[in-house]
GROMACS .gro file of C-alpha atoms in nm:
model
  370
    1UNK     CA    1   1.871   5.425  20.790
    2UNK     CA    2   2.193   5.487  20.600
    3UNK     CA    3   2.276   5.824  20.447
    4UNK     CA    4   2.382   5.868  20.086
    5UNK     CA    5   2.632   6.150  20.048
    6UNK     CA    6   2.486   6.431  19.840
    7UNK     CA    7   2.163   6.228  19.807
    8UNK     CA    8   2.324   6.060  19.505
    9UNK     CA    9   2.093   5.806  19.348
   10UNK     CA   10   1.803   5.892  19.579
   11UNK     CA   11   1.461   5.940  19.416
   12UNK     CA   12   1.323   6.237  19.609
   13UNK     CA   13   1.018   6.334  19.403
   14UNK     CA   14   0.794   6.245  19.111
   15UNK     CA   15   0.778   6.488  18.821
   16UNK     CA   16   0.639   6.500  18.468
   17UNK     CA   17   0.845   6.803  18.365
   18UNK     CA   18   1.186   6.668  18.269
   19UNK     CA   19   1.359   6.331  18.244
   20UNK     CA   20   1.713   6.199  18.210
   21UNK     CA   21   1.702   5.834  18.109
   22UNK     CA   22   2.009   5.650  17.975
   23UNK     CA   23   2.180   5.983  17.916
   24UNK     CA   24   1.893   6.129  17.712
   25UNK     CA   25   1.752   6.461  17.832
   26UNK     CA   26   1.386   6.527  17.754
   27UNK     CA   27   1.144   6.807  17.840
   28UNK     CA   28   0.790   6.676  17.860
   29UNK     CA   29   0.901   6.363  17.675
   30UNK     CA   30   1.062   6.554  17.385
   31UNK     CA   31   1.435   6.502  17.329
   32UNK     CA   32   1.626   6.823  17.394
   33UNK     CA   33   1.808   6.770  17.065
   34UNK     CA   34   1.481   6.824  16.876
   35UNK     CA   35   1.397   7.129  17.082
   36UNK     CA   36   1.743   7.284  17.042
   37UNK     CA   37   1.720   7.237  16.666
   38UNK     CA   38   1.361   7.342  16.603
   39UNK     CA   39   1.197   7.527  16.894
   40UNK     CA   40   1.187   7.880  17.025
   41UNK     CA   41   1.266   7.927  17.392
   42UNK     CA   42   0.910   8.052  17.445
   43UNK     CA   43   0.775   7.721  17.313
   44UNK     CA   44   0.994   7.542  17.567
   45UNK     CA   45   0.868   7.766  17.848
   46UNK     CA   46   0.510   7.673  17.755
   47UNK     CA   47   0.606   7.305  17.733
   48UNK     CA   48   0.762   7.305  18.080
   49UNK     CA   49   0.463   7.484  18.233
   50UNK     CA   50   0.190   7.288  18.056
   51UNK     CA   51   0.335   6.952  17.960
   52UNK     CA   52   0.271   7.006  17.590
   53UNK     CA   53   0.383   7.233  17.307
   54UNK     CA   54   0.161   7.533  17.237
   55UNK     CA   55  -0.048   7.581  16.927
   56UNK     CA   56  -0.014   7.912  16.741
   57UNK     CA   57  -0.273   8.103  16.945
   58UNK     CA   58  -0.135   7.973  17.276
   59UNK     CA   59   0.219   8.075  17.178
   60UNK     CA   60   0.099   8.416  17.061
   61UNK     CA   61  -0.078   8.465  17.395
   62UNK     CA   62   0.233   8.366  17.592
   63UNK     CA   63   0.454   8.596  17.385
   64UNK     CA   64   0.207   8.880  17.439
   65UNK     CA   65   0.199   8.822  17.816
   66UNK     CA   66   0.577   8.800  17.841
   67UNK     CA   67   0.619   9.122  17.642
   68UNK     CA   68   0.362   9.311  17.846
   69UNK     CA   69   0.523   9.204  18.175
   70UNK     CA   70   0.891   9.258  18.091
   71UNK     CA   71   0.915   9.603  18.250
   72UNK     CA   72   1.045   9.604  18.609
   73UNK     CA   73   0.898   9.832  18.880
   74UNK     CA   74   1.088  10.161  18.898
   75UNK     CA   75   1.151  10.102  19.269
   76UNK     CA   76   1.347   9.785  19.188
   77UNK     CA   77   1.563   9.962  18.928
   78UNK     CA   78   1.625  10.249  19.171
   79UNK     CA   79   1.726   9.998  19.436
   80UNK     CA   80   1.976   9.835  19.196
   81UNK     CA   81   2.136  10.177  19.145
   82UNK     CA   82   2.204  10.192  19.519
   83UNK     CA   83   2.374   9.853  19.551
   84UNK     CA   84   2.747   9.862  19.636
   85UNK     CA   85   3.008   9.831  19.363
   86UNK     CA   86   3.189   9.502  19.314
   87UNK     CA   87   2.904   9.279  19.429
   88UNK     CA   88   2.858   8.958  19.229
   89UNK     CA   89   2.567   8.988  18.983
   90UNK     CA   90   2.406   8.674  19.131
   91UNK     CA   91   2.379   8.851  19.466
   92UNK     CA   92   2.222   9.146  19.284
   93UNK     CA   93   1.973   8.918  19.110
   94UNK     CA   94   1.889   8.737  19.434
   95UNK     CA   95   1.808   9.064  19.607
   96UNK     CA   96   1.625   9.222  19.313
   97UNK     CA   97   1.399   8.918  19.266
   98UNK     CA   98   1.317   8.927  19.635
   99UNK     CA   99   1.219   9.292  19.588
  100UNK     CA  100   0.990   9.199  19.301
  101UNK     CA  101   0.782   9.006  19.554
  102UNK     CA  102   0.731   9.322  19.758
  103UNK     CA  103   0.578   9.504  19.461
  104UNK     CA  104   0.362   9.216  19.338
  105UNK     CA  105   0.008   9.254  19.471
  106UNK     CA  106  -0.053   8.884  19.407
  107UNK     CA  107   0.257   8.767  19.595
  108UNK     CA  108   0.052   8.595  19.868
  109UNK     CA  109  -0.222   8.464  19.638
  110UNK     CA  110  -0.160   8.090  19.627
  111UNK     CA  111  -0.418   8.005  19.359
  112UNK     CA  112  -0.293   7.819  19.051
  113UNK     CA  113  -0.404   8.106  18.829
  114UNK     CA  114  -0.211   8.366  19.031
  115UNK     CA  115   0.101   8.147  19.044
  116UNK     CA  116   0.095   8.117  18.664
  117UNK     CA  117   0.068   8.494  18.632
  118UNK     CA  118   0.359   8.536  18.875
  119UNK     CA  119   0.560   8.282  18.677
  120UNK     CA  120   0.504   8.489  18.362
  121UNK     CA  121   0.620   8.802  18.540
  122UNK     CA  122   0.929   8.631  18.682
  123UNK     CA  123   1.018   8.486  18.343
  124UNK     CA  124   0.970   8.821  18.171
  125UNK     CA  125   1.138   9.043  18.431
  126UNK     CA  126   1.450   8.841  18.512
  127UNK     CA  127   1.624   8.927  18.180
  128UNK     CA  128   1.534   9.292  18.235
  129UNK     CA  129   1.696   9.292  18.580
  130UNK     CA  130   2.018   9.129  18.460
  131UNK     CA  131   2.050   9.359  18.159
  132UNK     CA  132   1.969   9.668  18.368
  133UNK     CA  133   2.237   9.587  18.624
  134UNK     CA  134   2.491   9.514  18.349
  135UNK     CA  135   2.441   9.869  18.222
  136UNK     CA  136   2.397  10.050  18.554
  137UNK     CA  137   2.734   9.926  18.685
  138UNK     CA  138   2.896  10.083  18.377
  139UNK     CA  139   2.727  10.415  18.439
  140UNK     CA  140   2.476  10.362  18.157
  141UNK     CA  141   2.100  10.395  18.166
  142UNK     CA  142   1.897  10.074  18.138
  143UNK     CA  143   1.735  10.004  17.801
  144UNK     CA  144   1.360   9.950  17.818
  145UNK     CA  145   1.243   9.607  17.698
  146UNK     CA  146   1.076   9.585  17.358
  147UNK     CA  147   0.749   9.388  17.397
  148UNK     CA  148   0.764   9.279  17.033
  149UNK     CA  149   1.096   9.096  17.068
  150UNK     CA  150   1.157   8.738  17.176
  151UNK     CA  151   1.319   8.675  17.514
  152UNK     CA  152   1.654   8.594  17.350
  153UNK     CA  153   1.655   8.897  17.122
  154UNK     CA  154   1.524   9.132  17.390
  155UNK     CA  155   1.794   9.041  17.642
  156UNK     CA  156   2.076   9.099  17.393
  157UNK     CA  157   1.907   9.423  17.284
  158UNK     CA  158   1.872   9.551  17.643
  159UNK     CA  159   2.243   9.489  17.704
  160UNK     CA  160   2.361   9.713  17.421
  161UNK     CA  161   2.064   9.913  17.293
  162UNK     CA  162   2.135   9.772  16.947
  163UNK     CA  163   1.951   9.501  16.756
  164UNK     CA  164   2.158   9.180  16.774
  165UNK     CA  165   2.248   8.971  16.470
  166UNK     CA  166   2.033   8.676  16.369
  167UNK     CA  167   2.326   8.444  16.445
  168UNK     CA  168   2.354   8.582  16.798
  169UNK     CA  169   1.978   8.556  16.854
  170UNK     CA  170   1.969   8.196  16.732
  171UNK     CA  171   2.269   8.097  16.942
  172UNK     CA  172   2.129   8.258  17.256
  173UNK     CA  173   1.785   8.108  17.197
  174UNK     CA  174   1.946   7.762  17.177
  175UNK     CA  175   2.154   7.823  17.489
  176UNK     CA  176   1.839   7.922  17.679
  177UNK     CA  177   1.668   7.601  17.568
  178UNK     CA  178   1.961   7.383  17.673
  179UNK     CA  179   1.971   7.535  18.022
  180UNK     CA  180   1.594   7.554  18.076
  181UNK     CA  181   1.554   7.254  18.306
  182UNK     CA  182   1.752   6.959  18.432
  183UNK     CA  183   1.534   6.738  18.645
  184UNK     CA  184   1.599   6.759  19.022
  185UNK     CA  185   1.922   6.960  19.017
  186UNK     CA  186   2.038   7.143  19.329
  187UNK     CA  187   1.862   7.476  19.267
  188UNK     CA  188   1.537   7.313  19.154
  189UNK     CA  189   1.539   7.088  19.459
  190UNK     CA  190   1.601   7.393  19.680
  191UNK     CA  191   1.304   7.569  19.522
  192UNK     CA  192   1.076   7.270  19.575
  193UNK     CA  193   1.187   7.224  19.936
  194UNK     CA  194   1.116   7.592  20.002
  195UNK     CA  195   0.768   7.607  19.848
  196UNK     CA  196   0.672   7.271  20.002
  197UNK     CA  197   0.624   7.474  20.321
  198UNK     CA  198   0.355   7.664  20.123
  199UNK     CA  199   0.554   7.984  20.122
  200UNK     CA  200   0.522   8.211  19.817
  201UNK     CA  201   0.678   8.158  19.475
  202UNK     CA  202   0.923   8.448  19.518
  203UNK     CA  203   1.073   8.281  19.826
  204UNK     CA  204   1.117   7.963  19.626
  205UNK     CA  205   1.292   8.145  19.344
  206UNK     CA  206   1.522   8.331  19.584
  207UNK     CA  207   1.625   7.994  19.729
  208UNK     CA  208   1.694   7.866  19.380
  209UNK     CA  209   1.903   8.169  19.284
  210UNK     CA  210   2.107   8.140  19.602
  211UNK     CA  211   2.173   7.775  19.523
  212UNK     CA  212   2.263   7.838  19.159
  213UNK     CA  213   2.516   8.099  19.273
  214UNK     CA  214   2.754   7.831  19.401
  215UNK     CA  215   3.054   7.735  19.182
  216UNK     CA  216   2.960   7.366  19.194
  217UNK     CA  217   2.630   7.445  19.023
  218UNK     CA  218   2.572   7.755  18.811
  219UNK     CA  219   2.911   7.916  18.860
  220UNK     CA  220   3.102   7.650  18.667
  221UNK     CA  221   3.088   7.823  18.328
  222UNK     CA  222   3.223   8.142  18.485
  223UNK     CA  223   3.514   7.936  18.620
  224UNK     CA  224   3.575   7.795  18.271
  225UNK     CA  225   3.587   8.149  18.129
  226UNK     CA  226   3.837   8.248  18.398
  227UNK     CA  227   4.052   7.946  18.307
  228UNK     CA  228   4.047   8.037  17.937
  229UNK     CA  229   4.147   8.394  18.020
  230UNK     CA  230   4.428   8.273  18.243
  231UNK     CA  231   4.562   8.037  17.976
  232UNK     CA  232   4.554   8.320  17.727
  233UNK     CA  233   4.659   8.145  17.406
  234UNK     CA  234   4.651   7.811  17.228
  235UNK     CA  235   5.021   7.748  17.286
  236UNK     CA  236   4.973   7.778  17.663
  237UNK     CA  237   4.699   7.517  17.684
  238UNK     CA  238   4.918   7.209  17.704
  239UNK     CA  239   5.154   7.326  17.983
  240UNK     CA  240   4.863   7.475  18.183
  241UNK     CA  241   4.645   7.164  18.166
  242UNK     CA  242   4.943   6.934  18.217
  243UNK     CA  243   5.032   7.119  18.537
  244UNK     CA  244   4.670   7.104  18.657
  245UNK     CA  245   4.644   6.731  18.586
  246UNK     CA  246   4.978   6.650  18.747
  247UNK     CA  247   4.876   6.840  19.060
  248UNK     CA  248   4.528   6.681  19.069
  249UNK     CA  249   4.359   7.020  19.035
  250UNK     CA  250   3.990   7.023  18.938
  251UNK     CA  251   3.929   7.141  18.584
  252UNK     CA  252   3.583   7.296  18.569
  253UNK     CA  253   3.337   7.204  18.296
  254UNK     CA  254   3.403   6.831  18.287
  255UNK     CA  255   3.210   6.534  18.417
  256UNK     CA  256   2.858   6.515  18.550
  257UNK     CA  257   2.698   6.315  18.828
  258UNK     CA  258   2.402   6.218  18.610
  259UNK     CA  259   2.570   6.168  18.271
  260UNK     CA  260   2.829   5.891  18.254
  261UNK     CA  261   2.864   5.893  17.873
  262UNK     CA  262   2.868   6.267  17.814
  263UNK     CA  263   2.630   6.560  17.858
  264UNK     CA  264   2.396   6.566  17.554
  265UNK     CA  265   2.380   6.946  17.569
  266UNK     CA  266   2.755   6.989  17.525
  267UNK     CA  267   2.762   6.902  17.154
  268UNK     CA  268   2.523   7.186  17.074
  269UNK     CA  269   2.729   7.441  17.260
  270UNK     CA  270   3.046   7.306  17.098
  271UNK     CA  271   2.903   7.376  16.751
  272UNK     CA  272   2.773   7.715  16.861
  273UNK     CA  273   3.116   7.801  16.998
  274UNK     CA  274   3.279   7.706  16.668
  275UNK     CA  275   3.040   7.920  16.462
  276UNK     CA  276   3.024   8.223  16.690
  277UNK     CA  277   3.395   8.251  16.765
  278UNK     CA  278   3.464   8.239  16.390
  279UNK     CA  279   3.205   8.510  16.323
  280UNK     CA  280   3.353   8.751  16.578
  281UNK     CA  281   3.719   8.672  16.509
  282UNK     CA  282   3.787   8.485  16.833
  283UNK     CA  283   3.846   8.138  16.689
  284UNK     CA  284   4.135   8.079  16.926
  285UNK     CA  285   3.886   8.053  17.215
  286UNK     CA  286   3.721   7.757  17.042
  287UNK     CA  287   4.056   7.603  16.949
  288UNK     CA  288   4.175   7.634  17.308
  289UNK     CA  289   3.857   7.471  17.433
  290UNK     CA  290   3.894   7.180  17.190
  291UNK     CA  291   4.256   7.126  17.300
  292UNK     CA  292   4.156   7.128  17.667
  293UNK     CA  293   3.878   6.879  17.594
  294UNK     CA  294   4.117   6.646  17.412
  295UNK     CA  295   4.367   6.649  17.698
  296UNK     CA  296   4.118   6.608  17.983
  297UNK     CA  297   3.921   6.336  17.805
  298UNK     CA  298   4.238   6.148  17.712
  299UNK     CA  299   4.396   6.172  18.057
  300UNK     CA  300   4.093   6.156  18.287
  301UNK     CA  301   3.823   5.996  18.075
  302UNK     CA  302   3.594   6.291  18.154
  303UNK     CA  303   3.372   6.450  17.890
  304UNK     CA  304   3.268   6.816  17.878
  305UNK     CA  305   2.938   6.917  18.035
  306UNK     CA  306   2.702   7.201  17.946
  307UNK     CA  307   2.919   7.457  18.124
  308UNK     CA  308   3.241   7.399  17.928
  309UNK     CA  309   3.156   7.532  17.582
  310UNK     CA  310   2.893   7.775  17.708
  311UNK     CA  311   3.185   7.982  17.841
  312UNK     CA  312   3.328   8.044  17.493
  313UNK     CA  313   2.978   8.091  17.347
  314UNK     CA  314   2.891   8.366  17.594
  315UNK     CA  315   3.234   8.526  17.557
  316UNK     CA  316   3.187   8.534  17.179
  317UNK     CA  317   2.851   8.706  17.235
  318UNK     CA  318   3.039   8.980  17.419
  319UNK     CA  319   2.903   8.892  17.761
  320UNK     CA  320   3.111   8.954  18.071
  321UNK     CA  321   3.201   8.634  18.253
  322UNK     CA  322   3.033   8.728  18.581
  323UNK     CA  323   2.702   8.753  18.390
  324UNK     CA  324   2.717   8.388  18.282
  325UNK     CA  325   2.545   8.253  18.593
  326UNK     CA  326   2.269   8.519  18.593
  327UNK     CA  327   2.207   8.425  18.229
  328UNK     CA  328   2.181   8.063  18.342
  329UNK     CA  329   1.919   8.186  18.591
  330UNK     CA  330   1.724   8.360  18.313
  331UNK     CA  331   1.690   8.028  18.134
  332UNK     CA  332   1.636   7.814  18.442
  333UNK     CA  333   1.358   8.046  18.562
  334UNK     CA  334   1.137   7.849  18.322
  335UNK     CA  335   1.221   7.520  18.493
  336UNK     CA  336   1.215   7.657  18.848
  337UNK     CA  337   0.868   7.804  18.805
  338UNK     CA  338   0.745   7.483  18.638
  339UNK     CA  339   0.866   7.273  18.930
  340UNK     CA  340   0.726   7.515  19.187
  341UNK     CA  341   0.383   7.504  19.026
  342UNK     CA  342   0.403   7.124  19.009
  343UNK     CA  343   0.500   7.110  19.378
  344UNK     CA  344   0.201   7.325  19.473
  345UNK     CA  345  -0.034   7.097  19.277
  346UNK     CA  346   0.049   6.786  19.479
  347UNK     CA  347   0.227   6.916  19.785
  348UNK     CA  348   0.375   6.741  20.083
  349UNK     CA  349   0.627   6.898  20.316
  350UNK     CA  350   0.975   6.776  20.221
  351UNK     CA  351   1.132   6.660  20.545
  352UNK     CA  352   1.401   6.389  20.510
  353UNK     CA  353   1.586   6.230  20.799
  354UNK     CA  354   1.956   6.236  20.888
  355UNK     CA  355   2.181   5.948  20.988
  356UNK     CA  356   2.309   6.042  21.333
  357UNK     CA  357   2.688   6.004  21.375
  358UNK     CA  358   2.744   6.189  21.703
  359UNK     CA  359   2.811   6.055  22.055
  360UNK     CA  360   2.551   5.852  22.246
  361UNK     CA  361   2.463   5.789  22.610
  362UNK     CA  362   2.587   6.131  22.717
  363UNK     CA  363   2.468   6.311  23.031
  364UNK     CA  364   2.447   6.664  23.152
  365UNK     CA  365   2.746   6.772  23.362
  366UNK     CA  366   2.706   7.075  23.593
  367UNK     CA  367   2.902   7.372  23.467
  368UNK     CA  368   3.146   7.382  23.762
  369UNK     CA  369   3.244   7.020  23.692
  370UNK     CA  370   3.326   7.066  23.323
   0.00000   0.00000   0.00000
């Protein structure tokens, strides 16, 4: 047996949820371009969970269930108030989601019906947790979710207490769709490995959140936002990027292990960045991003991935950069729960082997002879 570093190129599971073939990303066989253009995020959630798009009554039922389950137990909100200042929001989310499992009476019910109900609650409550923490750390009271709003609109509403613009809702809905699932990425794989032991769904989601927290996975768009802030202006882009390239420094938001000819999601976020930054008077953010892309692509041959333009999109929406990865988690909750339910349906403990590289033919030496 020979190891492949990072399991690159290894087929580790079969799945009918999401595919990436010849650089084309599909959910349930539907090109993500079609979904980004035409679908609501709730339709995509249903698609990932059921393998087909919902009809009107099925979508209405899902929307109703999501709205009715968006409120978070008071004990979880009270716990968030007690968390120390300065903690990364992904650590907050990881802990709060774990707490949700303590207050869910069905947490240990492993039936398919109970796991679907838990998936609905997780999908509905994750935006509420992120928005509540965003306000609590500023000394503000959380805004209760509105059961009549879509997931995209409700999250933006709970952040500010004000109804967001249609442009903001549409942009955020599209961003949620683009981040919803991505085949067997690191956090999804972590979730499937966890629940393959037949532990509960909350344990699987906590594993996924902990994995997404890393800068090589979900934290990349936050790093892009930090880079844009450090550059500061369009005129500083060229010397900054030139210095980074000359010193072989990694520029976040470029390249992807799966996509060799560009991330298909990036073009959508690029257009959203252009429109949103213009609407809010922050066009320089988009212009800086375009200049960075031109330089990195020209010099390194690397194309932007989903994280690169999402940084300027979320900044234009008024979101703080350390909330970018929790927002990623809000979207990816749809894919994580879909993969967990699929794993439960046809489960086998995931237990790969390792290529041993240590010493051989060793013997025990008494301690006074060492």
